[in-house]
PDB file of C-alpha atoms and ligand atoms in Angstrom:
ATOM      1  CA  MET I   1     157.928  51.350 -63.968  1.00  0.00           C
ATOM      2  CA  ILE I   2     159.063  55.410 -64.005  1.00  0.00           C
ATOM      3  CA  GLU I   3     159.759  56.799 -66.776  1.00  0.00           C
ATOM      4  CA  ILE I   4     162.250  59.251 -66.940  1.00  0.00           C
ATOM      5  CA  THR I   5     161.468  62.341 -68.807  1.00  0.00           C
ATOM      6  CA  ILE I   6     163.764  64.192 -71.082  1.00  0.00           C
ATOM      7  CA  GLY I   7     166.219  66.641 -70.505  1.00  0.00           C
ATOM      8  CA  ALA I   8     166.129  64.850 -66.110  1.00  0.00           C
ATOM      9  CA  ILE I   9     168.597  64.403 -64.205  1.00  0.00           C
ATOM     10  CA  SER I  10     169.257  61.149 -62.102  1.00  0.00           C
ATOM     11  CA  ARG I  11     173.027  60.264 -62.291  1.00  0.00           C
ATOM     12  CA  PRO I  12     176.087  62.014 -61.985  1.00  0.00           C
ATOM     13  CA  MET I  13     177.366  63.146 -65.237  1.00  0.00           C
ATOM     14  CA  GLU I  14     173.707  62.519 -66.868  1.00  0.00           C
ATOM     15  CA  ALA I  15     174.276  65.893 -68.151  1.00  0.00           C
ATOM     16  CA  LYS I  16     176.925  65.673 -70.844  1.00  0.00           C
ATOM     17  CA  LYS I  17     174.509  63.412 -72.575  1.00  0.00           C
ATOM     18  CA  ASN I  18     171.724  66.428 -73.206  1.00  0.00           C
ATOM     19  CA  LYS I  19     173.968  68.852 -75.658  1.00  0.00           C
ATOM     20  CA  THR I  20     172.888  72.360 -74.719  1.00  0.00           C
ATOM     21  CA  GLY I  21     174.406  74.126 -77.427  1.00  0.00           C
ATOM     22  CA  ASP I  22     171.645  74.596 -79.606  1.00  0.00           C
ATOM     23  CA  TRP I  23     169.860  76.707 -76.848  1.00  0.00           C
ATOM     24  CA  GLY I  24     171.312  79.918 -77.472  1.00  0.00           C
ATOM     25  CA  THR I  25     170.767  82.592 -80.331  1.00  0.00           C
ATOM     26  CA  GLU I  26     173.810  83.598 -79.937  1.00  0.00           C
ATOM     27  CA  TYR I  27     177.792  82.329 -80.656  1.00  0.00           C
ATOM     28  CA  PRO I  28     180.908  83.568 -78.739  1.00  0.00           C
ATOM     29  CA  ILE I  29     183.562  83.771 -81.388  1.00  0.00           C
ATOM     30  CA  VAL I  30     187.151  84.356 -79.684  1.00  0.00           C
ATOM     31  CA  ASP I  31     190.271  87.009 -81.103  1.00  0.00           C
ATOM     32  CA  VAL I  32     193.419  85.134 -81.089  1.00  0.00           C
ATOM     33  CA  GLU I  33     195.291  87.764 -81.213  1.00  0.00           C
ATOM     34  CA  LYS I  34     193.691  89.406 -78.119  1.00  0.00           C
ATOM     35  CA  CYS I  35     193.753  86.401 -75.447  1.00  0.00           C
ATOM     36  CA  SER I  36     196.010  86.968 -72.903  1.00  0.00           C
ATOM     37  CA  GLY I  37     195.117  83.436 -71.843  1.00  0.00           C
ATOM     38  CA  CYS I  38     194.285  85.181 -68.534  1.00  0.00           C
ATOM     39  CA  ARG I  39     191.842  82.484 -68.324  1.00  0.00           C
ATOM     40  CA  SER I  40     188.431  84.514 -66.799  1.00  0.00           C
ATOM     41  CA  CYS I  41     186.216  83.524 -69.310  1.00  0.00           C
ATOM     42  CA  GLU I  42     187.367  79.616 -68.410  1.00  0.00           C
ATOM     43  CA  MET I  43     186.499  80.513 -65.044  1.00  0.00           C
ATOM     44  CA  PHE I  44     182.877  81.738 -65.651  1.00  0.00           C
ATOM     45  CA  CYS I  45     181.431  79.806 -67.845  1.00  0.00           C
ATOM     46  CA  PRO I  46     178.366  79.042 -66.228  1.00  0.00           C
ATOM     47  CA  ASP I  47     178.141  76.217 -68.194  1.00  0.00           C
ATOM     48  CA  LEU I  48     182.266  74.647 -68.414  1.00  0.00           C
ATOM     49  CA  CYS I  49     182.531  74.666 -72.015  1.00  0.00           C
ATOM     50  CA  VAL I  50     185.517  77.232 -71.990  1.00  0.00           C
ATOM     51  CA  GLU I  51     189.121  75.915 -72.231  1.00  0.00           C
ATOM     52  CA  VAL I  52     192.126  77.592 -72.589  1.00  0.00           C
ATOM     53  CA  VAL I  53     194.244  75.608 -74.041  1.00  0.00           C
ATOM     54  CA  LYS I  54     198.054  76.869 -74.953  1.00  0.00           C
ATOM     55  CA  GLU I  55     199.402  76.484 -78.906  1.00  0.00           C
ATOM     56  CA  ASN I  56     202.988  76.862 -80.158  1.00  0.00           C
ATOM     57  CA  LYS I  57     203.519  79.587 -76.700  1.00  0.00           C
ATOM     58  CA  LYS I  58     200.592  81.109 -76.816  1.00  0.00           C
ATOM     59  CA  LYS I  59     197.383  80.077 -74.793  1.00  0.00           C
ATOM     60  CA  TYR I  60     193.898  81.822 -76.208  1.00  0.00           C
ATOM     61  CA  ALA I  61     190.286  80.410 -75.630  1.00  0.00           C
ATOM     62  CA  VAL I  62     188.762  77.693 -76.924  1.00  0.00           C
ATOM     63  CA  PHE I  63     184.825  76.997 -77.335  1.00  0.00           C
ATOM     64  CA  ASN I  64     182.872  74.124 -76.750  1.00  0.00           C
ATOM     65  CA  TYR I  65     179.711  75.008 -78.993  1.00  0.00           C
ATOM     66  CA  ASP I  66     177.828  71.626 -78.165  1.00  0.00           C
ATOM     67  CA  TYR I  67     177.202  72.820 -74.452  1.00  0.00           C
ATOM     68  CA  CYS I  68     177.767  76.251 -75.302  1.00  0.00           C
ATOM     69  CA  LYS I  69     174.093  78.681 -74.669  1.00  0.00           C
ATOM     70  CA  GLY I  70     175.397  81.332 -75.875  1.00  0.00           C
ATOM     71  CA  CYS I  71     174.865  84.068 -72.718  1.00  0.00           C
ATOM     72  CA  GLY I  72     177.818  85.787 -73.486  1.00  0.00           C
ATOM     73  CA  VAL I  73     179.235  86.325 -69.555  1.00  0.00           C
ATOM     74  CA  CYS I  74     182.414  85.425 -71.541  1.00  0.00           C
ATOM     75  CA  ALA I  75     182.096  87.780 -72.925  1.00  0.00           C
ATOM     76  CA  PHE I  76     181.844  90.356 -70.519  1.00  0.00           C
ATOM     77  CA  VAL I  77     184.201  89.603 -68.147  1.00  0.00           C
ATOM     78  CA  CYS I  78     187.165  89.321 -71.017  1.00  0.00           C
ATOM     79  CA  PRO I  79     189.364  92.187 -69.734  1.00  0.00           C
ATOM     80  CA  GLU I  80     191.563  92.454 -73.016  1.00  0.00           C
ATOM     81  CA  ASN I  81     187.803  92.511 -75.090  1.00  0.00           C
ATOM     82  CA  ALA I  82     188.016  89.839 -77.427  1.00  0.00           C
ATOM     83  CA  ILE I  83     185.596  88.127 -77.538  1.00  0.00           C
ATOM     84  CA  ARG I  84     182.746  89.113 -79.646  1.00  0.00           C
ATOM     85  CA  MET I  85     179.089  87.858 -79.671  1.00  0.00           C
ATOM     86  CA  GLU I  86     177.833  86.026 -82.831  1.00  0.00           C
ATOM     87  CA  VAL I  87     174.083  85.657 -83.709  1.00  0.00           C
ATOM     88  CA  LYS I  88     173.799  82.052 -84.955  1.00  0.00           C
ATOM     89  CA  GLU I  89     172.729  82.583 -88.990  1.00  0.00           C
ATOM     90  CA  ILE I  90     169.123  80.537 -88.595  1.00  0.00           C
ATOM     91  CA  TYR I  91     168.528  84.031 -86.466  1.00  0.00           C
ATOM     92  CA  LYS I  92     169.869  86.624 -89.455  1.00  0.00           C
ATOM     93  CA  LEU I  93     167.271  88.654 -90.324  1.00  0.00           C
ATOM     94  CA  GLU I  94     167.229  89.248 -93.779  1.00  0.00           C
ATOM     95  CA  VAL I  95     166.123  93.082 -94.436  1.00  0.00           C
ATOM     96  CA  GLU I  96     165.120  94.654 -97.897  1.00  0.00           C
TER      97      GLU I  96
HETATM   98  S1  SF4 M 101     178.169  82.458 -74.083  1.00  0.00           S
HETATM   99 FE1  SF4 M 101     178.284  81.844 -72.044  1.00  0.00          FE
HETATM  100  S2  SF4 M 101     177.810  79.566 -72.361  1.00  0.00           S
HETATM  101 FE2  SF4 M 101     178.883  80.379 -73.889  1.00  0.00          FE
HETATM  102  S3  SF4 M 101     181.019  80.312 -73.318  1.00  0.00           S
HETATM  103 FE3  SF4 M 101     180.099  82.043 -72.849  1.00  0.00          FE
HETATM  104  S4  SF4 M 101     180.309  81.574 -71.069  1.00  0.00           S
HETATM  105 FE4  SF4 M 101     180.537  80.089 -71.551  1.00  0.00          FE
HETATM  106  S1  SF4 M 102     188.780  85.911 -70.508  1.00  0.00           S
HETATM  107 FE1  SF4 M 102     189.413  86.719 -72.331  1.00  0.00          FE
HETATM  108  S2  SF4 M 102     191.534  87.375 -72.560  1.00  0.00           S
HETATM  109 FE2  SF4 M 102     190.566  85.760 -70.777  1.00  0.00          FE
HETATM  110  S3  SF4 M 102     190.941  83.610 -71.772  1.00  0.00           S
HETATM  111 FE3  SF4 M 102     189.402  84.693 -71.907  1.00  0.00          FE
HETATM  112  S4  SF4 M 102     189.260  85.470 -74.343  1.00  0.00           S
HETATM  113 FE4  SF4 M 102     191.110  85.509 -73.268  1.00  0.00          FE
END
């Protein structure tokens, strides 16, 4: 019998089981006021983990941190400079 190695993709949608959100050292945060809802971040995210939602006529980007690897592409392509990358707490160094 063949064993499947953890992380191997052998069936459609199997990658969803592997939450990759803890791979990165940074994560994106959106400034909802600055966001125009243009969807550039949604289109360019290599991991399909940005969704632009609409709430009370305001559109803004929402991130799925379960799969976001913190690559920063969304922040790079944002024309409104509405996304900033924040270093995760566990990677912040204490300087005395
Ligand atoms: S940091 Fe990278 S993986 Fe995360 S939402 Fe932005 S583009 Fe997608
Ligand atoms: S690219 Fe920037 S302005 Fe456009 S939807 Fe994403 S966060 Fe909003």
